[in-house]
Short mmCIF file of C-alpha atoms and ligand atoms in Angstrom, two decimals:
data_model
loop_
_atom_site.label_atom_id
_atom_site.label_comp_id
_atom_site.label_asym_id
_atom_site.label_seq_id
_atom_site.Cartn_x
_atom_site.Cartn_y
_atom_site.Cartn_z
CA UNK A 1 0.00 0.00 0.00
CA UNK A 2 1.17 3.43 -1.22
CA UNK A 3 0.02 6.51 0.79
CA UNK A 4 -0.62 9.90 -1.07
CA UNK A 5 -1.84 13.19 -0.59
CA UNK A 6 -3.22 13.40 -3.80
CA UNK A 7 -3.99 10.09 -6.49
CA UNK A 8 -4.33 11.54 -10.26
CA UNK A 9 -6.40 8.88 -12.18
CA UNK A 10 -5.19 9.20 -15.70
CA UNK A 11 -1.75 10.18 -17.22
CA UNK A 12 -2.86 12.60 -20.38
CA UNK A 13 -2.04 16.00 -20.11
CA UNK A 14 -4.65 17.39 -18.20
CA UNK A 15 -4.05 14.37 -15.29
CA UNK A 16 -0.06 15.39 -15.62
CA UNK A 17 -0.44 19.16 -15.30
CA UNK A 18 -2.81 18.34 -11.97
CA UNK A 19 -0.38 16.29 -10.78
CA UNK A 20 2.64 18.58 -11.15
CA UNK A 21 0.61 21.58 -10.00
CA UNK A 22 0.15 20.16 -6.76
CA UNK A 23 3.62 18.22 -6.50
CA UNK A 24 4.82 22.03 -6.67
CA UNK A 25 2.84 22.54 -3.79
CA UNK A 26 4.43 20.22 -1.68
CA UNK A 27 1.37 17.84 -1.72
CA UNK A 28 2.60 14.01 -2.37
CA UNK A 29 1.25 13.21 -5.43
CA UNK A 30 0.54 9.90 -7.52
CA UNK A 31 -0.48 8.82 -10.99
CA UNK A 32 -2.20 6.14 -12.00
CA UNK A 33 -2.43 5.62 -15.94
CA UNK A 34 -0.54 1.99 -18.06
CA UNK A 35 0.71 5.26 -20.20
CA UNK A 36 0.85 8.48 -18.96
CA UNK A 37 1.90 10.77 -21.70
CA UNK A 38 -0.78 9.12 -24.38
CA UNK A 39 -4.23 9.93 -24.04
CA UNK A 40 -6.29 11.97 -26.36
CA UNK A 41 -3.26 14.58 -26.76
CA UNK A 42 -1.19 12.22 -29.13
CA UNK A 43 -3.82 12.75 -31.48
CA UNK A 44 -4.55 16.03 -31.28
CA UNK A 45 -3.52 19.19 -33.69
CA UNK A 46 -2.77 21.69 -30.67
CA UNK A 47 -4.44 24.71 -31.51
CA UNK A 48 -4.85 27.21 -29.32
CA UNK A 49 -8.02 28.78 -31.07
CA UNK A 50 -9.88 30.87 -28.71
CA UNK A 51 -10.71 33.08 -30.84
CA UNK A 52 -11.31 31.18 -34.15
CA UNK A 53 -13.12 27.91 -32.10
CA UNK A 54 -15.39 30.61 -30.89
CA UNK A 55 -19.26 29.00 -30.29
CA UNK A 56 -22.57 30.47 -30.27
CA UNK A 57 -24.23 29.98 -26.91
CA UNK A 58 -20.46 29.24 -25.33
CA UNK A 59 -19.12 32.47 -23.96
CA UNK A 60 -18.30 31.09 -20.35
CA UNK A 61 -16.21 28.58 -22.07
CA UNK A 62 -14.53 31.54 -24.51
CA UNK A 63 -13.39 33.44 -21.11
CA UNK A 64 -12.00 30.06 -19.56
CA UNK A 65 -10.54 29.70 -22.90
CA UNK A 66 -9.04 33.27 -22.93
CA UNK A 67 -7.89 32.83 -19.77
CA UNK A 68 -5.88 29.83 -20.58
CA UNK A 69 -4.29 31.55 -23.88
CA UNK A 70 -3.35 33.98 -21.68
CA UNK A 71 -1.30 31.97 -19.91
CA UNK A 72 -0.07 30.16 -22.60
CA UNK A 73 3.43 31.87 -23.14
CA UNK A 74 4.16 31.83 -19.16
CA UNK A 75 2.83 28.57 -18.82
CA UNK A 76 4.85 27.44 -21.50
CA UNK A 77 7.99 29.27 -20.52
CA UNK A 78 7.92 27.68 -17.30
CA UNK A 79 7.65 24.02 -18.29
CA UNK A 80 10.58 24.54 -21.10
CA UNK A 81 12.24 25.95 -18.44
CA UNK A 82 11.74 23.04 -15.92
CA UNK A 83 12.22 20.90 -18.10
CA UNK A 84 14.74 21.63 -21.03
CA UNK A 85 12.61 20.69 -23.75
CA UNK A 86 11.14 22.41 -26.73
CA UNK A 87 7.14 22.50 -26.76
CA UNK A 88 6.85 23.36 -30.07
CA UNK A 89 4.56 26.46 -29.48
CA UNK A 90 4.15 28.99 -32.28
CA UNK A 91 2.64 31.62 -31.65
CA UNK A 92 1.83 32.24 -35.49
CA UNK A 93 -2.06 33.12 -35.52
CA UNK A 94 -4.99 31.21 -37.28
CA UNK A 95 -6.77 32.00 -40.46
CA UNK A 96 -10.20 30.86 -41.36
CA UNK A 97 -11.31 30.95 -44.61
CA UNK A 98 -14.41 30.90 -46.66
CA UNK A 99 -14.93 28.70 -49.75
CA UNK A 100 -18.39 29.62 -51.11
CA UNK A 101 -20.69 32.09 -50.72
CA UNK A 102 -22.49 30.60 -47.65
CA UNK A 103 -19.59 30.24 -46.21
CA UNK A 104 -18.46 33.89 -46.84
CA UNK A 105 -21.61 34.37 -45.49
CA UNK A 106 -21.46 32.22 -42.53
CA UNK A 107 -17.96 33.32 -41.22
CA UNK A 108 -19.11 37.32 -41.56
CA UNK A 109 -21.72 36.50 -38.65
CA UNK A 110 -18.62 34.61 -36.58
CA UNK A 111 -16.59 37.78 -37.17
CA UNK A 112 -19.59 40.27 -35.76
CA UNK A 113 -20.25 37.67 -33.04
CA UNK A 114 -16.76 38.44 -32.23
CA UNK A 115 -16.31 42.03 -32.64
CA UNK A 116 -19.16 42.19 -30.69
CA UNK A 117 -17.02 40.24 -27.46
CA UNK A 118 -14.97 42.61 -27.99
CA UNK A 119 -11.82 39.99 -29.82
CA UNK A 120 -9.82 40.42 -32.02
CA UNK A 121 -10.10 39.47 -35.71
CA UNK A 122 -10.07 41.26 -38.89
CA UNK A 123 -12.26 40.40 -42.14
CA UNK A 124 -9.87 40.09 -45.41
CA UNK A 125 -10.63 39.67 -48.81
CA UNK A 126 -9.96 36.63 -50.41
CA UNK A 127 -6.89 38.14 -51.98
CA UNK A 128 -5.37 39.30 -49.09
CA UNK A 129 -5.97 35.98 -47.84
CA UNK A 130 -3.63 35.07 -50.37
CA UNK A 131 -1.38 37.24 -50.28
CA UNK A 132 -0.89 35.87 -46.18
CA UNK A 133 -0.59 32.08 -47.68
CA UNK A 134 -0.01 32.13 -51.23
CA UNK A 135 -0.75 28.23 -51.12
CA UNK A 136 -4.81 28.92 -50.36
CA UNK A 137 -7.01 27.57 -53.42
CA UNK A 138 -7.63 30.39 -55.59
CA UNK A 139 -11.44 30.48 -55.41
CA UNK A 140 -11.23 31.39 -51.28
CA UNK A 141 -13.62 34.14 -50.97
CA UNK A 142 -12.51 35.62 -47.98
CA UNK A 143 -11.25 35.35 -44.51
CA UNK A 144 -10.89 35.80 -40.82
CA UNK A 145 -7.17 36.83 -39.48
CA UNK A 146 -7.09 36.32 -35.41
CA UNK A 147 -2.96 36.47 -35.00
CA UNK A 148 -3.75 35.60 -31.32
CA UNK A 149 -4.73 31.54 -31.73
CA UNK A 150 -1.50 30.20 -31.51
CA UNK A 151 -0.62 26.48 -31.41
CA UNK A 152 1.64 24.38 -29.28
CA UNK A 153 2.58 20.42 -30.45
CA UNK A 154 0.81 18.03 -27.73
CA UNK A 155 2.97 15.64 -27.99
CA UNK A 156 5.94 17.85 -26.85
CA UNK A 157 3.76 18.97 -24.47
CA UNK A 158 2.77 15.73 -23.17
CA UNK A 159 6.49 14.46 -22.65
CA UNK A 160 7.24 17.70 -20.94
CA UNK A 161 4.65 17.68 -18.38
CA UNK A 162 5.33 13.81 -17.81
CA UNK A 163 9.07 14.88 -17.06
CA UNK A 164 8.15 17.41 -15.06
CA UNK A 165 6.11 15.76 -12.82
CA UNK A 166 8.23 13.62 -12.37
CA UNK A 167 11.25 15.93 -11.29
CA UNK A 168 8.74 17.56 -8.91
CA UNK A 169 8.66 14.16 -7.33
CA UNK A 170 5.35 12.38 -8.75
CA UNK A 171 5.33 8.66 -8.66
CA UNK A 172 3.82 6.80 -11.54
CA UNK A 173 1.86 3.89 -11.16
CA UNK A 174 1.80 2.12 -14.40
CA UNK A 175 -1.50 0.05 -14.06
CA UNK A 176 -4.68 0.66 -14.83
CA UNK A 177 -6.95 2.05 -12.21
CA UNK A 178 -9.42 -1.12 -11.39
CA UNK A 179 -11.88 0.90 -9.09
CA UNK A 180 -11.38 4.14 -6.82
CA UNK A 181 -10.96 3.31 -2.99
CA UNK A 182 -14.72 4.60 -1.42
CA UNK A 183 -14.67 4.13 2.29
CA UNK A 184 -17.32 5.45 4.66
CA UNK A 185 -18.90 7.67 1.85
CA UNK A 186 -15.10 9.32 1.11
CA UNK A 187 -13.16 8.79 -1.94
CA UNK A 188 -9.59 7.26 -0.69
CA UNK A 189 -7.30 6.51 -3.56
CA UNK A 190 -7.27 3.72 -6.12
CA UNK A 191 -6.84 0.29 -6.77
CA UNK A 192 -4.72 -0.32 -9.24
CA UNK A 193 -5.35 -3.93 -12.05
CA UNK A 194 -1.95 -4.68 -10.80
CA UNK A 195 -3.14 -5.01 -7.13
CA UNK A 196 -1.33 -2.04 -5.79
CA UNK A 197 -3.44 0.17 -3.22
CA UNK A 198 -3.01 3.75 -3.72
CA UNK A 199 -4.70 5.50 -0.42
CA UNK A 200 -5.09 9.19 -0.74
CA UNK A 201 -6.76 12.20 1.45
CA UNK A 202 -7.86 13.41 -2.38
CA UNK A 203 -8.53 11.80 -5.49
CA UNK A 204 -8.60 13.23 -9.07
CA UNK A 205 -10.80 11.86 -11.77
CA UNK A 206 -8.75 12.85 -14.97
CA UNK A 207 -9.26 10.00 -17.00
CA UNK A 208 -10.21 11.63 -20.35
CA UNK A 209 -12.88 10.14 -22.53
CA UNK A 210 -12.71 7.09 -19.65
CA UNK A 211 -14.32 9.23 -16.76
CA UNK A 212 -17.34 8.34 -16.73
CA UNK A 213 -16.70 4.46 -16.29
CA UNK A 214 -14.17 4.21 -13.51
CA UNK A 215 -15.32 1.34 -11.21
CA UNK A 216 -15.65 1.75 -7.64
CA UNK A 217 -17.78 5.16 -8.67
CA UNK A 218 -21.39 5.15 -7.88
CA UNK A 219 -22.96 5.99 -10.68
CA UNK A 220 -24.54 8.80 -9.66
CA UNK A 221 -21.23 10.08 -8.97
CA UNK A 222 -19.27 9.14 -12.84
CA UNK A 223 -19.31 12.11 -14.97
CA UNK A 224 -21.52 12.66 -17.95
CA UNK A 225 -18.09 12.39 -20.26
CA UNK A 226 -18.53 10.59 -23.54
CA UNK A 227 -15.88 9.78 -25.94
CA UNK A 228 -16.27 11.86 -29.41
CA UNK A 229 -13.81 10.50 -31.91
CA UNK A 230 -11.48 12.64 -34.00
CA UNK A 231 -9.76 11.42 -37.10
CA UNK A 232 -6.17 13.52 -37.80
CA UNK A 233 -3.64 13.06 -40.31
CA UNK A 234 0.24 13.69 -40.39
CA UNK A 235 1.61 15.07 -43.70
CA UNK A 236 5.50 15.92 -44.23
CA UNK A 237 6.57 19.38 -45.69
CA UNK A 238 10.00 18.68 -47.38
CA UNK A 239 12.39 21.43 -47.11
CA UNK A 240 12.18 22.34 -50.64
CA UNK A 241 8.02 23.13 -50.23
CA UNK A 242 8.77 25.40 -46.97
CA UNK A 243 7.41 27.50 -45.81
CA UNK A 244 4.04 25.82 -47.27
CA UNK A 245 2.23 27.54 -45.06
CA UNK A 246 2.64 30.29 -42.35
CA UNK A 247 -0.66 29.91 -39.68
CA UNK A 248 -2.86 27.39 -38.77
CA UNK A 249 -5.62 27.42 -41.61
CA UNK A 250 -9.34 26.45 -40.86
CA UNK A 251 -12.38 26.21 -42.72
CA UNK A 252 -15.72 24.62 -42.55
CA UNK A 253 -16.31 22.56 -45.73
CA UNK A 254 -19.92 20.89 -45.53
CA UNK A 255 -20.71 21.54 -42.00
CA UNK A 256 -17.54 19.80 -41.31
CA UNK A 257 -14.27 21.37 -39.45
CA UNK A 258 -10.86 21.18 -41.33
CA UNK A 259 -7.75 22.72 -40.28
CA UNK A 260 -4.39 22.42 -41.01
CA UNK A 261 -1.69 23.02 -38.63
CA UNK A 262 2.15 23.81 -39.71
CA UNK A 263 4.60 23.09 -37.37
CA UNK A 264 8.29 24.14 -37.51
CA UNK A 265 9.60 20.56 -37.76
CA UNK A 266 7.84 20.57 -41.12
CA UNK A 267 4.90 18.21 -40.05
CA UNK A 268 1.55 19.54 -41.56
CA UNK A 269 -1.40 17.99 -38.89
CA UNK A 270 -4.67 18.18 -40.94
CA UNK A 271 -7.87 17.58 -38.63
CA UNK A 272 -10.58 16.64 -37.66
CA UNK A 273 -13.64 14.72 -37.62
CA UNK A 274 -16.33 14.51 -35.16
CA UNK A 275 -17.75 11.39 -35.33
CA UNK A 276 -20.72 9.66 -32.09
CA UNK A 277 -19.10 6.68 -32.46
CA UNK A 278 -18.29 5.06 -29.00
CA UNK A 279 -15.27 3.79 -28.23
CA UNK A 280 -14.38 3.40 -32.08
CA UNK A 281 -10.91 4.29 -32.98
CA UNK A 282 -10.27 2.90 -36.67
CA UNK A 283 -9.29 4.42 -38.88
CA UNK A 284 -11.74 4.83 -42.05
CA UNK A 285 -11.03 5.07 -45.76
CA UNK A 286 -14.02 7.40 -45.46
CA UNK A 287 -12.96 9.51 -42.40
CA UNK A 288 -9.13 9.79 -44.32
CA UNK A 289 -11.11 11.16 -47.82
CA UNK A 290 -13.05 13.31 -46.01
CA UNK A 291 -10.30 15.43 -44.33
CA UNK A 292 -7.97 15.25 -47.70
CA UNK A 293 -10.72 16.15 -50.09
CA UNK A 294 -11.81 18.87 -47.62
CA UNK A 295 -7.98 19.96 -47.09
CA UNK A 296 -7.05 19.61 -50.60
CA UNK A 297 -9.79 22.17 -51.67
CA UNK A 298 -8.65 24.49 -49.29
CA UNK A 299 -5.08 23.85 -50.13
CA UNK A 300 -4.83 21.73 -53.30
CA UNK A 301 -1.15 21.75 -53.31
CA UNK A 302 -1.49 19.38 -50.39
CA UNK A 303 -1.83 16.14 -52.07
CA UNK A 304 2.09 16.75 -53.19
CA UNK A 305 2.83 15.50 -49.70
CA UNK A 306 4.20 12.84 -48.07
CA UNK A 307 1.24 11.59 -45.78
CA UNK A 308 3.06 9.48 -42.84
CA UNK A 309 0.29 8.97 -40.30
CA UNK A 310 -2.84 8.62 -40.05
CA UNK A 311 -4.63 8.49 -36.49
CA UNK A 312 -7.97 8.24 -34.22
CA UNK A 313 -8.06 9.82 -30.75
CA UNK A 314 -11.21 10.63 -28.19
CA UNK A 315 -11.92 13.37 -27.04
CA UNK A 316 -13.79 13.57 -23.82
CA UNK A 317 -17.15 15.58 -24.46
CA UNK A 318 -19.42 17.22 -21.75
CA UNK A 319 -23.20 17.59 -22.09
CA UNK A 320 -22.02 21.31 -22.36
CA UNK A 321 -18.84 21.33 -24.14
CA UNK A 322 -16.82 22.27 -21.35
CA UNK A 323 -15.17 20.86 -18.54
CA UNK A 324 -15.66 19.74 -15.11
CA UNK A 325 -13.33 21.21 -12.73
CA UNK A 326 -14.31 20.45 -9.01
CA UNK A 327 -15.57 18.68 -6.12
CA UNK A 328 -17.92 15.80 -7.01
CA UNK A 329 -21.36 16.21 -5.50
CA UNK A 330 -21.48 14.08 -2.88
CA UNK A 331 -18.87 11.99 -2.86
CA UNK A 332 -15.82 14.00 -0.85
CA UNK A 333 -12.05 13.53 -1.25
CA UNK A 334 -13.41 13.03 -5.71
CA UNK A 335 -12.24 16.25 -7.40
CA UNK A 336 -12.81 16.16 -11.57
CA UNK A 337 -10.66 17.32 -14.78
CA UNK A 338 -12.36 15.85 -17.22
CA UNK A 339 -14.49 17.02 -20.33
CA UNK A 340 -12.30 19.33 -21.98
CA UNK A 341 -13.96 18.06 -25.57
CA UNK A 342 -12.70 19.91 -27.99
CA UNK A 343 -10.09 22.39 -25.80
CA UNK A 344 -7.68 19.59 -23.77
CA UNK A 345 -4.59 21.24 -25.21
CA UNK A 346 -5.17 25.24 -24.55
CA UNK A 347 -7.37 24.52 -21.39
CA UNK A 348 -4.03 22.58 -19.98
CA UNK A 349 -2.47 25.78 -18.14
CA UNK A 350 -6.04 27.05 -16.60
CA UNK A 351 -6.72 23.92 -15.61
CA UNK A 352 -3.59 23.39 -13.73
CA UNK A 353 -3.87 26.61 -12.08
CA UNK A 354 -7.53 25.89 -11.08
CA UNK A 355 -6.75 21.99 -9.86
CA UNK A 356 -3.61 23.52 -7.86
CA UNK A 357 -6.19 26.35 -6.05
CA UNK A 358 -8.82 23.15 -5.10
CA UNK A 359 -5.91 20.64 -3.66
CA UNK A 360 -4.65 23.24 -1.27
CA UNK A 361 -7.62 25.31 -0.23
CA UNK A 362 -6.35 28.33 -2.05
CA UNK A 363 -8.22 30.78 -3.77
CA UNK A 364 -10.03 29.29 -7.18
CA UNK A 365 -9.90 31.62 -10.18
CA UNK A 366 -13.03 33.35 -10.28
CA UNK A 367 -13.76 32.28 -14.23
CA UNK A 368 -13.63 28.54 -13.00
CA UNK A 369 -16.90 28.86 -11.19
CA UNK A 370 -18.73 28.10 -14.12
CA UNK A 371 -17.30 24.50 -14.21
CA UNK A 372 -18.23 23.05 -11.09
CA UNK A 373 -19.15 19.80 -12.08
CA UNK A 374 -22.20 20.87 -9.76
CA UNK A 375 -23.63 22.05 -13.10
CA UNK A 376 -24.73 18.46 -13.79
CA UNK A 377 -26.06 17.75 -10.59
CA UNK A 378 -29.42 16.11 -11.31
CA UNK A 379 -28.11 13.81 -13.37
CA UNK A 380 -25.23 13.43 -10.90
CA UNK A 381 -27.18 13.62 -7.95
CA UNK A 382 -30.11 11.68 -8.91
CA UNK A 383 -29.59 7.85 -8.15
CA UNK A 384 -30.28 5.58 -10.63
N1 LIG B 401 -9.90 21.50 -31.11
C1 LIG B 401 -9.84 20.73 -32.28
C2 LIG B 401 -10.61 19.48 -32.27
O1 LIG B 401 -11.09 19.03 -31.27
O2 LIG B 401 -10.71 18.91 -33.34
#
């Protein structure tokens, strides 16, 4: 038996930057995840799209998600720093595009939805959108330019955190979690496939897309996460096609999302699909067409390149979109980070700060109020 004051179910980033938060605050901290580092963050593009993500209907999410971009370049700073490695974040701004008239017409309202918040993003003609990336399709009819939706690469950002934590001293228990420890109505740690008991004053439900079906959890008490699969791909630029492009590029091609992200180790990330599909994570011929027939009409000179990987991740959706960051009703020493759907990656440094703030009694950022995962209480509250 292992004693903690803090257990971390799950390993991705969001369960890495909890646990190295609170390591940095002296607390003794554990992980339980078979690979921490993986999760739904090896898949994922790393945007950092405030801004250009923006929702209808989502604006308490937008200021968490401001928040976090904020904090991006310290947050970042800080782990390079700790850590000697290289994130890979860019802060090299997001264009969205337009490819027909509807969707000329359809990315005018997103700009006065967001001139209206107050962000910042500037309407340009389809030739100036070319002049910014000379590799756009000719017919692009227009554009939005936000030069504050950077991007980071998860992966770097994944390994970082996971050395990090452990230099601040986190153990890693590399099991999966068979139930969390409930005694007399209190959460108490984990027990671990493996047979190891982790016992801890506080537990953290960070298991991603997997959070809602952690044994041991009554099931009022398991989260309303659900796992929304994303298809990506992983193109090469050769040196001789650099730079191909400059900024992340985005569009919506038939209702569906497609961005492209350049990195400056020459991979091009092109993403994503949404699919309801369970725990599904193949790969379809359908899901790869999709995203290079949507890519290629955004950037036809695309299909020149080498395509090296090809990849399906989940992401862990809410009921709302947004996360859960908080006590779970009625069940003390359970605290969730999970349900970051569609913002993991620039939600990481927020999240951190706001997991940190719970552990140790200290004062909670005021903009994480919103994501008590109180919201869902009937459903959370309300045995079966
Ligand atoms: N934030 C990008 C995605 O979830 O596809």
């Amino acid at each position: 038996m292992h004693r903690y004051d803090v257990v971390v179910v799950g390993g991705g980033i969001i369960g890495l930057v909890t646990a190295w938060r609170a390591a940095q605050q002296g607390l003794r901290t554990a992980v339980a995840d078979p690979e921490p580092g993986r999760g739904a963050a090896h898949v994922a593009a790393g945007m950092l799209a405030a801004v250009t993500e923006l929702q209808y209907g989502e604006q308490e999410l937008l200021e968490l998600n401001l928040a976090s971009a904020r904090r991006y370049a310290a947050f970042a700073g800080e782990l390079s720093e700790a850590t000697g490695l290289d994130l890979g974040y860019r802060r090299c701004g997001t264009l969205a595009v337009a490819l027909d008239a509807d969707d000329r017409a359809d990315l005018r309202e997103l700009h006065a939805f967001q001139s209206r918040l107050g962000l910042e993003s500037e309407w340009l003609s389809g030739r100036e959108c070319r002049r910014l990336e000379p590799m756009l399709a000719p017919g692009v009819r227009g554009g939005l330019r936000v030069d504050g939706d950077h991007q980071i690469d998860p992966r770097r950002l994944a390994k970082a955190l996971l050395r990090a934590a452990d230099l601040s001293g986190v153990d890693f228990h590399r099991s999966e979690v068979a139930r969390v420890e409930v005694v007399r109505g209190r959460a108490r740690g984990a027990v671990l496939r493996d047979g190891t008991t982790l016992t801890a004053d506080r537990t953290v439900l960070a298991a991603g897309s997997r959070s809602g079906t952690i044994g041991g959890l009554p099931e009022h008490v398991l989260p309303p996460v659900r796992p929304v699969k994303g298809q990506v791909l992983r193109l090469r630029i050769p040196a001789a096609y650099a730079p191909f492009l400059s900024r992340t590029v985005r569009a919506v091609v038939r209702g569906g999302h497609v961005y492209l992200v350049p990195r400056e180790n020459g991979e091009l990330v092109v993403g994503a699909t949404s699919e309801e599909l369970g725990w599904d994570t193949t790969v379809t011929a359908g899901g790869v067409y999709e995203l290079l027939r949507d890519a290629h009409e955004l950037v036809p000179g695309i299909t020149e390149l080498p395509l090296v990987e090809t990849l399906a991740g989940l992401r862990p959706g809410s009921p709302d979109n947004a996360p859960m960051l908080g006590e779970a009703p009625r069940l003390p020493g359970l605290l969730l980070a999970t349900g970051h759907h569609r913002n993991g990656v620039l939600l990481t440094p927020v999240t951190g700060d706001i997991m940190a703030a719970l552990l140790t009694g200290g004062e909670v950022p005021p903009q994480a109020r919103h994501f008590s995962p109180a919201r869902f209480s009937s459903r959370l509250e309300q045995p079966a």
